[in-house]
Amino acid sequence: MFEDKEPELTPISKLGEFGLIKHLTQFFPILNDSTELGVGDDAAVINPNGKKVVLTTDVLAEGVHFNLGYVPLKHLGYKAVVVNLSDIAAMNAKPTQILVSLAVSNRFPVEALEELYSGIQTACNHYKVDLIGGDTTSSNAGLIMSITAVGIEDEENLVKRSGAQPNDLLVVTGDLGGAYMGLQILEREHAVFLADPDMQPEMEGFDYILERQLKPEARTDVKATLEQLNIKPTSMIDISDGLASEILHLSDQSKVGFRLYEEKVPMDNLTITTADEFNLNPVMTALSGGEDYELLFTISPNDFEKMKNHPDFTIIGHAVEKEEGNFMVARGSNQLVALTAQGWDAFLGNQQND
Ligand code: ADP
Ligand code: MG
C-alpha cells in the first residue's frame, strides 16, 4: 500500500536504529510540567507532584488487531494512542505521557514509520500527552506495537471497577455499536477489492461508523463534565470489548448484578440501518461489537437529577444484588436475556427462542 505514494523509499537500515528513533521523535514537544525528562536518555523521568501515577499498556499485532490492507498507518498510530488513553480516562485520571515500542519488519520503509508517528503525534497534540520513550527492534513478521500510557491524578478522583452498589444507576457516554459496523464495511469492501482490484470500494454514506472504527476518540473530556455536574462515579470502565462484557467486569469487581434496558442503549441511526443491511440485530453490535471506547460507569441514585437530561450521558440500567445476576430487559417486553461476555452465538441462540 505504500508503493504508489513515494517514488523513493528509505530502508530503515539507511538511518540505523538510533538515527531512526531520533528521526521519528524529533517533532514531539513536551507539553506537561510533570514530564521532567523525555526521549533520549536511558529512561524518562516524571514528577507526579504528590499525585497518584496510573499506568496501562496495550500490544497491537498486525493481522491480529489490525489489517494494514485497509487501515492507514496514520490512523493506526492515532488509534493505538487512543485505546491507551481510554484506559486512563476510565480511571478518571488525566493522561500525561506515553511510551511507544515497536517491532518492525524490513518490509516497512522509513516513510511508513513516519506515517505511523504522524498519527501518534496528532494524538499527542490533541490529548496533550508527551511521548517520553519507547523501544525499537526488528521483527520477522509484520508490525507489533506496544504503547504504555501514564496518567497523573489526585487520589480522591480515581474511580475503579469496584465500588458500584445495588440501586446505583448504570450510565454510558456517546453511542455504541458504530465501530463494529464500521469494521464490517471495511472488511466487506476489502474483500471486494481483493477479488477485483479494479472495483471501487463503496464507502460513501458510511462516514460516521468508518470514523468510529478508524479514528476513535478517548473520552478524556468526561472527567471535566462530571466535575461540573459535581458527580463522582462509584465505578467505571471503558468499552473496548462490548457493553455486555464490560457490564460483567463491573459486576465481577463490584460484586453486584445489573439490569440493562435494551430500549435505552444509545445507538446512532447509521449503525442501526447498517446492522439491518448485514442482517445483524442492532443491539448486538452494542453488546458484543466492541472498540467504541465510550465510558460505562455507575452513579449513586442521589445523582439522578443532576445527570438525567445531560446530552453526553444515557442512563441504561441499574445495579441489583449480586444474586439477581446480569440481565438485559428486552425491548417491549419484560423478558430477561442473560448477558454473556462472548455475546454473538449465545445471543443469536436466545433470539431464535423468542
Ligand atoms: P536502550 O538501549 O537503553 O534501551 P534505546 O536506544 O532503545 O535505549 O532508546 C534511546 C531513547 O530513545 C530512550 O529514551 C528510549 O525511550 C527512546 N526510544 C526508543 N525507541 C523509541 C520509539 N520507538 N519511540 C519513542 N522513543 C523511543
Ligand atoms: Mg531500548
Coordinates of C-alpha atoms and ligand atoms in Angstrom, one line a residue:
M1 CA 0.0 0.0 0.0
F2 CA 3.0 2.3 0.2
E3 CA 4.5 1.6 -3.3
D4 CA 2.5 4.1 -5.3
K5 CA 2.9 7.1 -2.9
E6 CA 6.6 7.8 -2.6
P7 CA 8.8 7.4 -5.7
E8 CA 11.8 6.7 -3.4
L9 CA 11.5 4.8 -0.2
T10 CA 14.2 4.8 2.5
P11 CA 15.1 1.4 4.1
I12 CA 15.4 1.6 7.9
S13 CA 19.0 0.4 7.6
K14 CA 19.9 3.7 6.0
L15 CA 19.2 5.5 9.2
G16 CA 20.1 2.8 11.7
E17 CA 18.3 2.2 14.9
F18 CA 19.4 5.4 16.7
G19 CA 19.0 7.6 13.7
L20 CA 15.5 6.2 13.2
I21 CA 14.5 6.9 16.8
K22 CA 15.8 10.5 16.5
H23 CA 14.1 11.0 13.2
L24 CA 10.7 9.7 14.4
T25 CA 10.7 11.5 17.7
Q26 CA 12.1 14.9 16.6
F27 CA 8.7 16.7 16.4
F28 CA 7.3 15.9 19.8
P29 CA 7.4 18.9 22.1
I30 CA 7.0 18.4 25.9
L31 CA 3.6 19.7 27.0
N32 CA 3.3 18.6 30.6
D33 CA 5.0 20.1 33.7
S34 CA 5.1 16.5 35.1
T35 CA 7.5 15.4 32.3
E36 CA 11.0 16.1 33.7
L37 CA 13.0 14.1 31.1
G38 CA 11.7 12.7 27.8
V39 CA 13.2 10.7 24.9
G40 CA 16.9 10.4 24.6
D41 CA 18.3 9.2 27.9
D42 CA 18.3 5.7 29.4
A43 CA 14.9 6.2 31.0
A44 CA 12.4 9.0 31.3
V45 CA 11.6 11.0 34.5
I46 CA 8.2 12.1 35.5
N47 CA 7.2 14.1 38.6
P48 CA 3.7 13.3 39.9
N49 CA 3.9 16.1 42.5
G50 CA 2.2 14.2 45.2
K51 CA -0.5 12.7 43.0
K52 CA -1.0 9.1 42.1
V53 CA 0.6 7.6 38.9
V54 CA -1.8 5.5 36.8
L55 CA -0.3 3.1 34.2
T56 CA -1.6 1.0 31.4
T57 CA -0.2 -0.8 28.4
D58 CA -1.6 -2.5 25.2
V59 CA 0.0 -4.5 22.5
L60 CA -1.3 -4.4 18.9
A61 CA -0.1 -7.1 16.5
E62 CA -0.5 -6.9 12.7
G63 CA -3.0 -9.5 11.5
V64 CA -4.5 -9.9 15.0
H65 CA -5.5 -6.3 16.0
F66 CA -5.2 -4.5 12.7
N67 CA -5.1 -5.1 8.9
L68 CA -2.8 -2.8 7.0
G69 CA -4.8 -3.7 3.9
Y70 CA -7.4 -1.2 4.9
V71 CA -6.1 0.6 8.0
P72 CA -3.9 3.6 7.1
L73 CA -0.7 3.7 9.2
K74 CA -1.5 7.2 10.3
H75 CA -4.9 6.1 11.7
L76 CA -3.2 3.1 13.3
G77 CA -0.8 5.4 15.2
Y78 CA -3.6 7.6 16.4
K79 CA -5.9 4.7 17.5
A80 CA -3.0 2.9 19.3
V81 CA -2.6 6.0 21.5
V82 CA -6.4 6.5 21.9
V83 CA -7.0 2.9 23.2
N84 CA -4.5 3.5 26.0
L85 CA -5.7 7.0 26.9
S86 CA -9.2 5.5 27.1
D87 CA -8.0 3.2 29.8
I88 CA -6.6 6.2 31.7
A89 CA -9.9 8.1 31.2
A90 CA -11.7 5.0 32.6
M91 CA -9.8 5.5 35.9
N92 CA -11.0 9.2 35.9
A93 CA -7.3 10.2 35.6
K94 CA -5.7 12.8 33.4
P95 CA -3.4 11.1 30.7
T96 CA 0.0 12.8 30.6
Q97 CA 2.7 10.6 29.0
I98 CA 3.1 7.7 26.6
L99 CA 5.9 5.3 25.7
V100 CA 5.9 3.6 22.3
S101 CA 7.6 0.3 21.5
L102 CA 7.9 -1.1 18.0
A103 CA 8.9 -4.4 16.5
V104 CA 9.1 -3.7 12.7
S105 CA 10.0 -5.9 9.8
N106 CA 12.2 -4.6 7.0
R107 CA 9.2 -4.6 4.6
F108 CA 8.4 -1.2 6.2
P109 CA 10.4 1.7 4.9
V110 CA 11.2 4.8 7.0
E111 CA 8.3 6.6 5.3
A112 CA 5.8 4.1 6.6
L113 CA 7.0 4.7 10.2
E114 CA 6.8 8.4 9.6
E115 CA 3.1 7.9 8.8
L116 CA 2.7 5.9 11.9
Y117 CA 4.4 8.5 14.0
S118 CA 2.4 11.4 12.4
G119 CA -0.7 9.7 13.7
I120 CA 0.9 9.2 17.2
Q121 CA 1.9 12.9 17.1
T122 CA -1.6 14.1 16.1
A123 CA -3.0 12.1 19.1
C124 CA -0.3 13.5 21.5
N125 CA -1.2 17.1 20.4
H126 CA -4.9 16.5 20.6
Y127 CA -4.8 14.9 24.1
K128 CA -1.8 17.0 25.3
V129 CA 0.3 14.0 26.3
D130 CA 4.1 13.7 26.0
L131 CA 5.9 10.9 24.1
I132 CA 8.7 10.2 26.7
G133 CA 10.3 7.0 25.4
G134 CA 9.9 3.5 24.0
D135 CA 11.9 0.8 22.3
T136 CA 12.6 -0.2 18.7
T137 CA 13.6 -3.6 17.4
S138 CA 13.2 -5.7 14.3
S139 CA 10.5 -8.3 13.6
N140 CA 10.5 -11.3 11.3
A141 CA 6.8 -11.0 10.7
G142 CA 4.9 -7.7 10.4
L143 CA 4.5 -4.8 12.8
I144 CA 3.9 -5.1 16.5
M145 CA 3.4 -2.1 18.6
S146 CA 3.1 -1.7 22.3
I147 CA 2.0 1.6 23.9
T148 CA 2.2 2.4 27.6
A149 CA 0.3 5.4 28.9
V150 CA 0.8 7.2 32.1
G151 CA -1.8 9.3 33.9
I152 CA -1.4 11.5 36.9
E153 CA -4.3 12.3 39.3
D154 CA -5.3 13.2 42.8
E155 CA -6.0 10.0 44.7
E156 CA -9.6 11.1 45.7
N157 CA -10.6 11.4 42.0
L158 CA -9.6 7.9 40.9
V159 CA -12.5 5.6 40.1
K160 CA -12.1 1.8 39.9
R161 CA -14.2 -1.0 38.5
S162 CA -15.2 -1.9 42.1
G163 CA -17.4 0.4 44.0
A164 CA -20.9 0.0 42.5
Q165 CA -23.7 -0.6 45.0
P166 CA -27.2 -2.1 44.4
N167 CA -29.5 0.6 43.1
D168 CA -26.7 2.7 41.6
L169 CA -27.6 3.9 38.1
L170 CA -25.7 2.5 35.1
V171 CA -24.7 5.2 32.6
V172 CA -22.9 5.3 29.3
T173 CA -21.4 8.1 27.2
G174 CA -21.9 8.6 23.4
D175 CA -23.5 5.8 21.3
L176 CA -22.5 2.2 20.8
G177 CA -22.0 -0.4 18.0
G178 CA -20.7 2.1 15.4
A179 CA -17.1 0.9 15.5
Y180 CA -18.2 -2.7 14.9
M181 CA -20.4 -1.8 11.9
G182 CA -17.5 0.4 10.5
L183 CA -15.3 -2.7 10.6
Q184 CA -17.9 -4.8 8.8
I185 CA -18.0 -2.2 6.0
L186 CA -14.2 -2.1 5.8
E187 CA -13.9 -5.9 5.7
R188 CA -16.7 -6.2 3.1
E189 CA -15.1 -3.6 0.8
H190 CA -11.6 -5.0 1.3
A191 CA -12.8 -8.5 0.3
V192 CA -14.4 -6.9 -2.8
F193 CA -11.1 -5.2 -3.6
L194 CA -9.1 -8.4 -3.2
A195 CA -11.4 -10.2 -5.5
D196 CA -11.2 -7.5 -8.2
P197 CA -8.7 -4.6 -7.6
D198 CA -10.5 -2.5 -10.3
M199 CA -13.6 -2.4 -8.2
Q200 CA -14.1 0.9 -6.4
P201 CA -14.9 0.5 -2.7
E202 CA -18.4 1.7 -1.7
M203 CA -17.7 3.7 1.4
E204 CA -20.0 6.6 0.7
G205 CA -22.6 7.4 3.3
F206 CA -20.8 5.3 6.0
D207 CA -18.5 8.2 7.2
Y208 CA -19.7 8.2 10.9
I209 CA -19.2 4.4 11.5
L210 CA -16.0 4.3 9.5
E211 CA -14.6 7.1 11.7
R212 CA -15.8 5.3 14.8
Q213 CA -13.7 2.3 13.6
L214 CA -10.6 4.1 12.1
K215 CA -10.4 7.2 14.3
P216 CA -12.0 6.6 17.6
E217 CA -11.5 9.2 20.4
A218 CA -10.8 8.6 24.1
R219 CA -13.4 10.2 26.4
T220 CA -10.9 12.2 28.3
D221 CA -13.5 15.0 28.3
V222 CA -15.9 13.2 30.6
K223 CA -13.9 13.8 33.7
A224 CA -14.4 17.6 33.5
T225 CA -18.1 17.2 32.6
L226 CA -18.6 15.0 35.7
E227 CA -16.8 17.5 37.8
Q228 CA -19.0 20.3 36.6
L229 CA -22.1 18.3 37.5
N230 CA -20.5 17.5 40.8
I231 CA -20.8 13.8 40.3
K232 CA -18.2 11.2 41.1
P233 CA -18.9 7.7 39.6
T234 CA -18.9 4.8 42.0
S235 CA -17.3 2.5 39.4
M236 CA -16.1 3.0 35.8
I237 CA -14.7 1.1 32.8
D238 CA -14.1 1.9 29.2
I239 CA -16.0 0.0 26.4
S240 CA -13.3 -1.8 24.4
D241 CA -14.9 -5.3 24.2
G242 CA -18.6 -4.6 24.0
L243 CA -21.2 -3.4 26.5
A244 CA -22.1 -6.9 27.8
S245 CA -18.6 -7.8 28.6
E246 CA -17.9 -4.5 30.4
I247 CA -21.0 -4.8 32.5
L248 CA -19.9 -8.2 33.6
H249 CA -16.5 -6.8 34.6
L250 CA -18.2 -4.1 36.8
S251 CA -20.4 -6.8 38.2
D252 CA -17.5 -9.0 39.0
Q253 CA -15.3 -6.3 40.6
S254 CA -18.2 -4.5 42.4
K255 CA -20.0 -7.7 43.5
V256 CA -23.4 -6.6 42.2
G257 CA -25.7 -7.6 39.4
F258 CA -27.1 -5.4 36.7
R259 CA -30.3 -4.8 34.8
L260 CA -29.7 -3.3 31.3
Y261 CA -32.7 -1.9 29.4
E262 CA -32.5 -2.8 25.7
E263 CA -34.6 0.2 24.7
K264 CA -32.2 2.6 26.4
V265 CA -29.0 1.5 24.7
P266 CA -27.9 4.6 22.7
M267 CA -27.2 3.9 19.1
D268 CA -26.7 6.1 16.0
N269 CA -29.2 5.6 13.2
L270 CA -26.5 4.7 10.7
T271 CA -25.3 1.9 13.0
I272 CA -28.9 0.6 13.1
T273 CA -29.5 0.8 9.4
T274 CA -26.1 -0.8 8.6
A275 CA -26.7 -3.6 11.0
D276 CA -30.0 -4.2 9.3
E277 CA -28.2 -4.3 6.0
F278 CA -25.9 -7.0 7.4
N279 CA -28.8 -8.9 8.9
L280 CA -27.5 -8.3 12.4
N281 CA -29.6 -7.4 15.4
P282 CA -28.5 -3.8 16.0
V283 CA -28.3 -4.0 19.8
M284 CA -26.0 -7.0 19.5
T285 CA -23.4 -4.7 17.8
A286 CA -23.5 -2.6 21.0
L287 CA -23.4 -5.6 23.4
S288 CA -20.8 -7.6 21.6
G289 CA -19.1 -5.4 19.0
G290 CA -16.5 -3.5 21.0
E291 CA -14.0 -0.8 20.2
D292 CA -16.4 2.0 20.9
Y293 CA -14.1 3.5 23.6
E294 CA -17.0 5.1 25.4
L295 CA -17.1 5.1 29.2
L296 CA -19.5 3.0 31.2
F297 CA -20.0 3.9 34.9
T298 CA -22.3 3.8 37.8
I299 CA -23.5 6.7 39.9
S300 CA -25.4 7.0 43.2
P301 CA -29.2 7.2 42.7
N302 CA -29.0 10.5 44.5
D303 CA -27.2 12.0 41.5
F304 CA -30.1 11.1 39.1
E305 CA -31.5 14.7 38.9
K306 CA -28.1 16.1 38.0
M307 CA -27.5 13.5 35.3
K308 CA -30.9 12.8 33.8
N309 CA -31.1 15.3 30.9
H310 CA -27.4 15.7 30.1
P311 CA -26.8 15.2 26.4
D312 CA -23.5 13.4 26.9
F313 CA -24.9 10.7 29.1
T314 CA -27.6 8.0 28.9
I315 CA -28.9 6.1 31.9
I316 CA -29.2 2.5 30.6
G317 CA -29.9 0.4 33.7
H318 CA -29.1 0.0 37.3
A319 CA -27.3 -2.3 39.7
V320 CA -29.1 -5.0 41.7
E321 CA -27.9 -7.5 44.3
K322 CA -25.3 -9.9 43.0
E323 CA -27.6 -12.9 43.4
E324 CA -30.0 -11.4 41.0
G325 CA -27.4 -11.8 38.2
N326 CA -26.8 -9.8 35.0
F327 CA -29.7 -9.5 32.5
M328 CA -30.9 -7.3 29.7
V329 CA -34.6 -6.4 29.8
A330 CA -35.8 -6.9 26.2
R331 CA -37.5 -4.1 24.4
G332 CA -41.3 -4.1 24.5
S333 CA -41.5 -7.0 27.0
N334 CA -40.2 -7.7 30.4
Q335 CA -38.3 -10.8 29.1
L336 CA -34.8 -11.1 30.7
V337 CA -32.0 -12.1 28.4
A338 CA -28.8 -13.2 30.2
L339 CA -25.8 -11.0 29.5
T340 CA -22.8 -13.1 28.3
A341 CA -19.2 -12.0 27.6
Q342 CA -18.8 -13.6 24.2
G343 CA -22.2 -12.4 23.1
W344 CA -22.8 -13.3 19.5
D345 CA -23.6 -17.0 19.4
A346 CA -25.2 -17.1 22.8
F347 CA -27.4 -14.1 21.9
L348 CA -28.3 -15.3 18.5
G349 CA -29.4 -18.6 20.1
N350 CA -31.5 -16.7 22.5
Q351 CA -33.2 -14.8 19.8
Q352 CA -34.4 -17.8 18.0
N353 CA -36.1 -18.9 21.1
D354 CA -38.1 -15.7 21.3
Ligands
ADP1 P1 18.3 1.4 25.4 O1 19.3 0.7 24.5 O2 18.9 1.9 26.7 O3 17.0 0.7 25.6 P2 17.3 2.9 23.2 O4 18.4 3.2 22.3 O5 16.4 1.8 23.0 O6 18.0 2.8 24.7 O7 16.5 4.2 23.4 C1 17.1 5.5 23.5 C2 16.0 6.5 23.8 O8 15.0 6.5 22.7 C3 15.2 6.2 25.1 O9 14.8 7.5 25.6 C4 14.0 5.5 24.6 O10 13.0 5.6 25.5 C5 13.7 6.2 23.3 N1 13.1 5.3 22.3 C6 13.5 4.2 21.7 N2 12.6 3.7 20.8 C7 11.6 4.6 20.7 C8 10.4 4.6 20.0 N3 10.0 3.7 19.1 N4 9.6 5.7 20.2 C9 9.9 6.6 21.1 N5 11.1 6.7 21.8 C10 11.9 5.6 21.7
MG2 MG 15.8 0.2 24.1

